[in-house]
PDB file of C-alpha atoms and ligand atoms in Angstrom:
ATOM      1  CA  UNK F   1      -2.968  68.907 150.616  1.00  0.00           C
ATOM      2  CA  UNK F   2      -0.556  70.002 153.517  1.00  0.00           C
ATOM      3  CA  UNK F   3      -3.697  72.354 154.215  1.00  0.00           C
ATOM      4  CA  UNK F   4      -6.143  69.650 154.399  1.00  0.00           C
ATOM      5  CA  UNK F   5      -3.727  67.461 157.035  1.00  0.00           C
ATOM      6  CA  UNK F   6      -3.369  70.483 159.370  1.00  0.00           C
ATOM      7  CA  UNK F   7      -6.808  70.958 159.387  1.00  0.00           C
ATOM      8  CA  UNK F   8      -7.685  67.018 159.945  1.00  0.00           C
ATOM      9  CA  UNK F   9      -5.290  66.971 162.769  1.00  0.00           C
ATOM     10  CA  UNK F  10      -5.258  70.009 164.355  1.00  0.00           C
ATOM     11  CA  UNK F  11      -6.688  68.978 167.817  1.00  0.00           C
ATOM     12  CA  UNK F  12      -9.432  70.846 169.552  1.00  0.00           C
ATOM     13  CA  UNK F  13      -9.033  73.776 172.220  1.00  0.00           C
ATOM     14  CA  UNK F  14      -6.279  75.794 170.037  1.00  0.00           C
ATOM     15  CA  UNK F  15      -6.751  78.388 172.304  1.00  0.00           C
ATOM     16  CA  UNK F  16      -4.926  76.436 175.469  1.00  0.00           C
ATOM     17  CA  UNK F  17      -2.114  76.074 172.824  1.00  0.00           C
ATOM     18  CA  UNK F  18      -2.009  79.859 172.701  1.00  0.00           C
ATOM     19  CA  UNK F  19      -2.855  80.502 176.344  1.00  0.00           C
ATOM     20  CA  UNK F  20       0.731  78.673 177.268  1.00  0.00           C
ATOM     21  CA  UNK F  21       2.239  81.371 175.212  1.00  0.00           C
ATOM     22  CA  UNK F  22       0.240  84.180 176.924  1.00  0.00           C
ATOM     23  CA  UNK F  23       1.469  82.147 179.595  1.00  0.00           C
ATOM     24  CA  UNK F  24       5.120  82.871 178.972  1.00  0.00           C
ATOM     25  CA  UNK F  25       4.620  86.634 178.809  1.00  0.00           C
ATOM     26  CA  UNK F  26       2.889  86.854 182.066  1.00  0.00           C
ATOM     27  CA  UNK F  27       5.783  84.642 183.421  1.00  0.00           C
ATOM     28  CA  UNK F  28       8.563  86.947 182.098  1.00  0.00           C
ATOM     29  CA  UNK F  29       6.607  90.262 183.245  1.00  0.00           C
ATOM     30  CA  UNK F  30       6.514  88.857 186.644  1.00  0.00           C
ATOM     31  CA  UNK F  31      10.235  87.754 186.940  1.00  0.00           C
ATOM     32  CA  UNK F  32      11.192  91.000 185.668  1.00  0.00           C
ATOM     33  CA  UNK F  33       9.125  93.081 188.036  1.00  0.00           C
ATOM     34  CA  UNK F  34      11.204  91.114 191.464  1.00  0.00           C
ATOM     35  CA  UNK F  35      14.480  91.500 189.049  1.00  0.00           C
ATOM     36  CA  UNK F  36      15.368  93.391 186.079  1.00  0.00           C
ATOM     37  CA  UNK F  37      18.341  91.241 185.635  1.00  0.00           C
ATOM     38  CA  UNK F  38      16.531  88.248 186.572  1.00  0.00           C
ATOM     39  CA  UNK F  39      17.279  86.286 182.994  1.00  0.00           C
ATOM     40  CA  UNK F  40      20.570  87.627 182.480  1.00  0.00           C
ATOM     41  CA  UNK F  41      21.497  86.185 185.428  1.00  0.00           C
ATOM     42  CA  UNK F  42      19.990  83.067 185.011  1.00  0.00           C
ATOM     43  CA  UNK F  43      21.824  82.657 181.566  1.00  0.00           C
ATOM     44  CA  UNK F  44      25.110  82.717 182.752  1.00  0.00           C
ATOM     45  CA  UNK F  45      25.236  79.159 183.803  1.00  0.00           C
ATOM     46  CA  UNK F  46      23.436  76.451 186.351  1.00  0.00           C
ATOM     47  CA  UNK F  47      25.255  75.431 189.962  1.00  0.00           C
ATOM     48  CA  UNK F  48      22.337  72.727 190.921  1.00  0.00           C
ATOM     49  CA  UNK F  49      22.984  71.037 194.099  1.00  0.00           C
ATOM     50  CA  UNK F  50      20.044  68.549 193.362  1.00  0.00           C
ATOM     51  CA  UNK F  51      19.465  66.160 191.106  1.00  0.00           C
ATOM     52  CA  UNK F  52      15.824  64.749 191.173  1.00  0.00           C
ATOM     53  CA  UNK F  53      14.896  61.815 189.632  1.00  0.00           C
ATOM     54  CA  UNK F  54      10.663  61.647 189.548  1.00  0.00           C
ATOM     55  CA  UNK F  55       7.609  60.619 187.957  1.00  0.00           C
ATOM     56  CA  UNK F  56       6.863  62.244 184.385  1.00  0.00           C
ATOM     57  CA  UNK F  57       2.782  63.166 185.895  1.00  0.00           C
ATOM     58  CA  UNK F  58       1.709  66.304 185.302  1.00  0.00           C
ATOM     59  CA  UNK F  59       0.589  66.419 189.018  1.00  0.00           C
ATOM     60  CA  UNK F  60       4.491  66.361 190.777  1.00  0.00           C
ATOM     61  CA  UNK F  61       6.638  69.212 189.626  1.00  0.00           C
ATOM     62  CA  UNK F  62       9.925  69.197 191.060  1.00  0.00           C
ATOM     63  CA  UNK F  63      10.503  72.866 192.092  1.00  0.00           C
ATOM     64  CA  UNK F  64       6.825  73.655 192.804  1.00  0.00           C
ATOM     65  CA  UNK F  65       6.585  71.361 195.511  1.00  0.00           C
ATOM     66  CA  UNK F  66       9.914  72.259 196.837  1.00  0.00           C
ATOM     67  CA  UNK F  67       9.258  75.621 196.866  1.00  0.00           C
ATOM     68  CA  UNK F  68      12.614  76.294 194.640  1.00  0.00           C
ATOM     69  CA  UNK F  69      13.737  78.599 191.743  1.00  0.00           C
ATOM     70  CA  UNK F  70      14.861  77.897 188.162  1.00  0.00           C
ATOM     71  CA  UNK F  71      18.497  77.082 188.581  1.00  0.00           C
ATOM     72  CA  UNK F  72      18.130  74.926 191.700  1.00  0.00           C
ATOM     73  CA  UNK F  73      17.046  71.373 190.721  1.00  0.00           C
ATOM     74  CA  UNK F  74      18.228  69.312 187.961  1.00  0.00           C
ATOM     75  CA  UNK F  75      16.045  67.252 186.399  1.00  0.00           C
ATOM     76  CA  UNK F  76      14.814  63.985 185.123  1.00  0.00           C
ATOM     77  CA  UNK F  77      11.658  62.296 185.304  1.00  0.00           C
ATOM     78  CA  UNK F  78       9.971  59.306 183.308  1.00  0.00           C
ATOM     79  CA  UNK F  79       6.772  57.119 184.003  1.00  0.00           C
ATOM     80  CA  UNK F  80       6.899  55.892 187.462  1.00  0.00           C
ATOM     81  CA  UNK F  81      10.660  57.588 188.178  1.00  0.00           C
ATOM     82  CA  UNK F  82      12.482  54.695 187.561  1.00  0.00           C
ATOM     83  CA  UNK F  83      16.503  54.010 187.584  1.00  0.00           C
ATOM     84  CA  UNK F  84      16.802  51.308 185.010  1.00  0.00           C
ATOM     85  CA  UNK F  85      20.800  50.208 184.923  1.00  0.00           C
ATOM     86  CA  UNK F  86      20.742  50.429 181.012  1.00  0.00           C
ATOM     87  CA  UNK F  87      18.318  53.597 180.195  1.00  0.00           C
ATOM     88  CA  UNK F  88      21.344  55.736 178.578  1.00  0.00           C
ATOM     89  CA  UNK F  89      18.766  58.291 178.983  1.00  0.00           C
ATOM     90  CA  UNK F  90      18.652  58.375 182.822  1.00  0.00           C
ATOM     91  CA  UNK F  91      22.315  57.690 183.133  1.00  0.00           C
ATOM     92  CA  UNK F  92      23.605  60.573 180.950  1.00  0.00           C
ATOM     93  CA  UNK F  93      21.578  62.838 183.268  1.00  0.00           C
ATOM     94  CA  UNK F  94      22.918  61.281 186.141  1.00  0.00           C
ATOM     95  CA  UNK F  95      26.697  60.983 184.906  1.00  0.00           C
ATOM     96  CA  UNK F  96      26.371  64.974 183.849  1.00  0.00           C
ATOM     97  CA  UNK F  97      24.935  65.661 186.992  1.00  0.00           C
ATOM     98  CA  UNK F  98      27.510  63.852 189.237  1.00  0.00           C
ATOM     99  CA  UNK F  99      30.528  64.448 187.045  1.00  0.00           C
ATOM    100  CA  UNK F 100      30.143  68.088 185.658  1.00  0.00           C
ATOM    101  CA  UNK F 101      27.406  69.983 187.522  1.00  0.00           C
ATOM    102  CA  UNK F 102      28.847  67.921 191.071  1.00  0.00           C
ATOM    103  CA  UNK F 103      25.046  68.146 192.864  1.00  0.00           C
ATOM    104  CA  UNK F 104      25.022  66.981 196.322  1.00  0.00           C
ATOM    105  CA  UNK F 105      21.860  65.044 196.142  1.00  0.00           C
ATOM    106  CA  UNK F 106      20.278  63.136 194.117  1.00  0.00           C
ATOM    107  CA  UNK F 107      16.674  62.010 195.231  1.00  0.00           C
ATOM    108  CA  UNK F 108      14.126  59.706 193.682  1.00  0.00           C
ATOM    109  CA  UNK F 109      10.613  61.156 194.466  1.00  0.00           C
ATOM    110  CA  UNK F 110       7.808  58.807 193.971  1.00  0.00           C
ATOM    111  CA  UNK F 111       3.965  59.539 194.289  1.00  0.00           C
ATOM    112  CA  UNK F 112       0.996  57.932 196.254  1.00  0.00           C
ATOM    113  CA  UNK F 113      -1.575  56.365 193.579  1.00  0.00           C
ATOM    114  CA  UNK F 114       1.031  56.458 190.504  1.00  0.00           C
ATOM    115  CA  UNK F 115      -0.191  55.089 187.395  1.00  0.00           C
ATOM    116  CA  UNK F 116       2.430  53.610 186.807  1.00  0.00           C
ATOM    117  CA  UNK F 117       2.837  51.620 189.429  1.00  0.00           C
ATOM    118  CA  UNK F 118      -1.144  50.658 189.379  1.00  0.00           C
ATOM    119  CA  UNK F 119      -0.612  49.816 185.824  1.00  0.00           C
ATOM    120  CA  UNK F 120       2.238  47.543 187.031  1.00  0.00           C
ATOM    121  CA  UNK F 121       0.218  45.542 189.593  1.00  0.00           C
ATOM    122  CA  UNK F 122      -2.349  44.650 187.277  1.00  0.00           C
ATOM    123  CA  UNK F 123      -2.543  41.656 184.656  1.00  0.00           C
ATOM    124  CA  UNK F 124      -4.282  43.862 181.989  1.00  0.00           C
ATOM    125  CA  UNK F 125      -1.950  44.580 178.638  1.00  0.00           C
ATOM    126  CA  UNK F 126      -1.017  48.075 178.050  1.00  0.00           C
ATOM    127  CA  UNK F 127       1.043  48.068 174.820  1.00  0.00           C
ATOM    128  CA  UNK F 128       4.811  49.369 174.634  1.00  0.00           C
ATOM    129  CA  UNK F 129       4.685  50.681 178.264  1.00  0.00           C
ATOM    130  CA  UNK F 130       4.112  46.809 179.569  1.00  0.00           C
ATOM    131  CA  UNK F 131       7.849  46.632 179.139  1.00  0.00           C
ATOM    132  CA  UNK F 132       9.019  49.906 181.212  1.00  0.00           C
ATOM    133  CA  UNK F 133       6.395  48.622 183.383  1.00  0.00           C
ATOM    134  CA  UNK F 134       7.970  44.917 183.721  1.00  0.00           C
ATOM    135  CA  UNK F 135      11.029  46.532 186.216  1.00  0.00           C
ATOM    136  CA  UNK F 136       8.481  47.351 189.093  1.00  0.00           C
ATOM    137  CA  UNK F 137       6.653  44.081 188.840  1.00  0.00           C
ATOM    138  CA  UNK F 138      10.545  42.734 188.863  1.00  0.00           C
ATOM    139  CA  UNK F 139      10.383  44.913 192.758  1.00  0.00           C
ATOM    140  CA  UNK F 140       6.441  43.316 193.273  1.00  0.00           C
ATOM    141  CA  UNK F 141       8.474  40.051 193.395  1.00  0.00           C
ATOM    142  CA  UNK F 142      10.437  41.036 195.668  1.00  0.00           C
ATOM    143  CA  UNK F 143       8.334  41.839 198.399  1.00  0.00           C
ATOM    144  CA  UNK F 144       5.488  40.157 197.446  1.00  0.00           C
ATOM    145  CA  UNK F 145       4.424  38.183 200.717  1.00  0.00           C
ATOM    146  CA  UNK F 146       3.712  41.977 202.027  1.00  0.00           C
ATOM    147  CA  UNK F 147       1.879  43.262 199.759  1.00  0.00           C
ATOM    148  CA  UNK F 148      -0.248  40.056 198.970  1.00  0.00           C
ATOM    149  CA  UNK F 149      -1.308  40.394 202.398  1.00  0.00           C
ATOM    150  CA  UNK F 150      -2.432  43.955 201.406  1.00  0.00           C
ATOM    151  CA  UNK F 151      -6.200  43.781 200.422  1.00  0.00           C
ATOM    152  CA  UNK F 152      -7.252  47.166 199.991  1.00  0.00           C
ATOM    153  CA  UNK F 153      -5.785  47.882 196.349  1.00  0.00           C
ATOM    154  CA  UNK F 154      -5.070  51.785 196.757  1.00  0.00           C
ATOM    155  CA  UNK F 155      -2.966  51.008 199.711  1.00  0.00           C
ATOM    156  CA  UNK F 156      -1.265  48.027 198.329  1.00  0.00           C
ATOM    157  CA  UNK F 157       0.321  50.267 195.341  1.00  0.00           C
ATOM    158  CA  UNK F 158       1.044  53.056 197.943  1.00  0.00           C
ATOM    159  CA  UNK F 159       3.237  50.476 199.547  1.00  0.00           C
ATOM    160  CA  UNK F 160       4.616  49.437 195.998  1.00  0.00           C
ATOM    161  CA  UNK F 161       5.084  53.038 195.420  1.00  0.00           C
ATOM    162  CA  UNK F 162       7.254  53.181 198.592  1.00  0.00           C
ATOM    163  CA  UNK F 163       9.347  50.207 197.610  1.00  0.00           C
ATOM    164  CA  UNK F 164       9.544  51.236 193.746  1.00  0.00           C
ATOM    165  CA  UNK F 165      11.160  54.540 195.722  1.00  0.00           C
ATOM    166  CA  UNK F 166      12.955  52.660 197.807  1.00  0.00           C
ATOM    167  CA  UNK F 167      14.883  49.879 195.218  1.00  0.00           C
ATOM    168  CA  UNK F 168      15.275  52.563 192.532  1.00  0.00           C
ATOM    169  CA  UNK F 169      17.301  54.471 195.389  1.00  0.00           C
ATOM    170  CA  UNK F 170      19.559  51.262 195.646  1.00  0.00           C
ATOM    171  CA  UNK F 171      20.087  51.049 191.705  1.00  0.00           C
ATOM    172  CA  UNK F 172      21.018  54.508 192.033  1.00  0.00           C
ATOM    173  CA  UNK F 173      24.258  53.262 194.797  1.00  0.00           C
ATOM    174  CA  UNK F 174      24.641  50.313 192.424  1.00  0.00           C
ATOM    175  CA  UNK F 175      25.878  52.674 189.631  1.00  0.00           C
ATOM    176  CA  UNK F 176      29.115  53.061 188.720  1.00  0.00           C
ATOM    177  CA  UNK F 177      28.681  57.071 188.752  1.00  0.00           C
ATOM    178  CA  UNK F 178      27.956  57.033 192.218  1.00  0.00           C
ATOM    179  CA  UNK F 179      30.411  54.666 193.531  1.00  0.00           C
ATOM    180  CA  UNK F 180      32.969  56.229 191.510  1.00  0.00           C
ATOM    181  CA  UNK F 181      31.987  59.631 193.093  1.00  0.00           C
ATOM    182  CA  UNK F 182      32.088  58.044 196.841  1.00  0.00           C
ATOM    183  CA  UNK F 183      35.533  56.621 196.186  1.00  0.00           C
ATOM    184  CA  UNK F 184      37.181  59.743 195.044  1.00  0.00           C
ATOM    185  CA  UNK F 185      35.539  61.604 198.533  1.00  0.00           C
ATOM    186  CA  UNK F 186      33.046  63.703 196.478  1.00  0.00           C
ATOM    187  CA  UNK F 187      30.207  64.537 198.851  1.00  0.00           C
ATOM    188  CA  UNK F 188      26.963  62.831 197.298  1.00  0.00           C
ATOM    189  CA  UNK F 189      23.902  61.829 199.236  1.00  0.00           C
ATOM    190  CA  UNK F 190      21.139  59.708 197.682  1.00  0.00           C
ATOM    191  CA  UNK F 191      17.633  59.924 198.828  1.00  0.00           C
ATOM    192  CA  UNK F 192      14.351  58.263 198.059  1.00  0.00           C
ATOM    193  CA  UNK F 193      11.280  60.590 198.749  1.00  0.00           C
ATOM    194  CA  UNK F 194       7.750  60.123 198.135  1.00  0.00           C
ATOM    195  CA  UNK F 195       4.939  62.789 197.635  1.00  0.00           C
ATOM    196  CA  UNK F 196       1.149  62.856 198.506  1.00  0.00           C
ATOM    197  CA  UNK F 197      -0.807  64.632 195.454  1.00  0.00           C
ATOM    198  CA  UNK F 198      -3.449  64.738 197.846  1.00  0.00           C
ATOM    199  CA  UNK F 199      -2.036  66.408 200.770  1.00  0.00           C
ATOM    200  CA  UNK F 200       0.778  67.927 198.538  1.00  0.00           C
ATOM    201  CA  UNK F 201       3.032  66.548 201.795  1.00  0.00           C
ATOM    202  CA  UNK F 202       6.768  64.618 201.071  1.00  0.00           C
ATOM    203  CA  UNK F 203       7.504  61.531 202.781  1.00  0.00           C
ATOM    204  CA  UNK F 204      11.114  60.662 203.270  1.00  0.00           C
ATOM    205  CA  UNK F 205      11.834  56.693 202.970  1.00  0.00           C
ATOM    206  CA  UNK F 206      14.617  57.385 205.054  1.00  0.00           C
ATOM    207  CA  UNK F 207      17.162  55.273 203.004  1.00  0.00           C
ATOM    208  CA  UNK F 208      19.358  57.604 202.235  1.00  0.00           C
ATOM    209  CA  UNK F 209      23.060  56.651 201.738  1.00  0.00           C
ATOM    210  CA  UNK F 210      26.410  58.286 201.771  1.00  0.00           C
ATOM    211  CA  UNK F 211      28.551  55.232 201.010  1.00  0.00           C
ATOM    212  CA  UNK F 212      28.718  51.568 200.044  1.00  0.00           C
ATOM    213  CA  UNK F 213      29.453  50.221 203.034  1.00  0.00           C
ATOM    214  CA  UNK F 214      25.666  48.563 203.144  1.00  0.00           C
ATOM    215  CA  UNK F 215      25.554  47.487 200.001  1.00  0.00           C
ATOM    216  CA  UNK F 216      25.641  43.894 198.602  1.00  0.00           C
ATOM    217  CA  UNK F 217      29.168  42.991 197.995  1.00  0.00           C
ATOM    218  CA  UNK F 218      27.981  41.762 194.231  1.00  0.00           C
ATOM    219  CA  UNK F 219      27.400  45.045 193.428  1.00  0.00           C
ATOM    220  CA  UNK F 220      30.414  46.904 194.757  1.00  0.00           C
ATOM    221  CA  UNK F 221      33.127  48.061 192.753  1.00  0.00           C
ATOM    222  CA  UNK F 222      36.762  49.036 193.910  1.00  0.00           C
TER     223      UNK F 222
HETATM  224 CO1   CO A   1       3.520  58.422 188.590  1.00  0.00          CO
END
């Protein structure tokens, strides 16, 4: 029976299955050959001074295109990088990386021509994800005199991109984590950053902040 199951759902092209393990012990061979003590080292502990906060696709890893190690960046990353003020999810990554590891950055990195966010602009139904998607229509209202007066699609969700980059920065301030972290003088940047697949170059939004001082009094907390 059990048999029968694995054999009705075992998916096609086993062998890239196996080729990620092959994968592994190419990986390991070549770590070892730059440093014998390259994993002992490495499982002492992690000191990341980043936090990054990005899009789950397959096409934006976080140290690739930063040209860093294991060790260096923590991270978190969901459909369309998103800092949603009740996903326990993104906030026990944040609260652990703020309170315990004490990174110095934390920077949301969005991506030209994100699914998401194309997904998002459109009025077609997409099942469950219609109501992750539902927080960057929310930021489509928001600026939506600019980009209705965007007619070329593709660069009408690059500049939704930018501005789902750019208000998921300001959730990110509007945290309690981070706020608490400014009060008590702990040295934390945020940063909203946003990467071309098809140049493989990083924009920064340039709305970084340091502080509350800019922020809407609603949202500031003593
Ligand atoms: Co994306």
């Amino acid at each position: 029976m059990c048999a029968k199951i694995e054999k009705d759902t075992k998916p096609a092209g086993d062998d890239l299955y196996k080729s990620l393990l092959k994968g592994n012990q190419k990986f390991i061979a070549d770590a070892l050959k730059i440093d014998s003590e390259y994993f002992t080292k490495l499982a002492k502990g992690q000191s990341p001074p980043v936090l990054w906060i990005g899009c789950a696709d397959s096409r934006v890893p976080a140290n690739q295109i930063t040209n860093t190690a294991p060790g260096e960046i923590f991270v978190h990353r969901n459909i369309a990088n998103m800092v949603i003020h009740s996903d326990m999810n993104m906030l026990s990554v944040l609260d652990y990386a703020v309170n315990i590891l004490k990174v110095k950055h934390v920077i949301v990195t969005g991506h030209y021509g994100c699914g998401g966010v194309l997904a998002a602009m459109s009025n077609q139904q997409f099942g469950l994800i219609d109501n992750w998607l539902r927080h960057i229509k929310d930021i489509y209202r928001l600026h939506s005199k600019e980009l209705d007066s965007i007619s070329n699609m593709d660069e009408r969700c690059d500049r939704l991109v930018e501005y789902n980059v750019i208000e998921n920065v300001y959730n990110l301030c509007k945290t309690s984590i981070v706020q608490n972290a400014w009060q008590t003088g702990q040295p934390l940047g945020v940063h909203g950053w946003v990467y071309s697949i098809s140049t493989g170059v990083i924009t920064d939004m340039k709305v970084s902040a340091y502080d509350n001082a800019n922020m809407d009094n609603v949202f500031r907390f003593k």
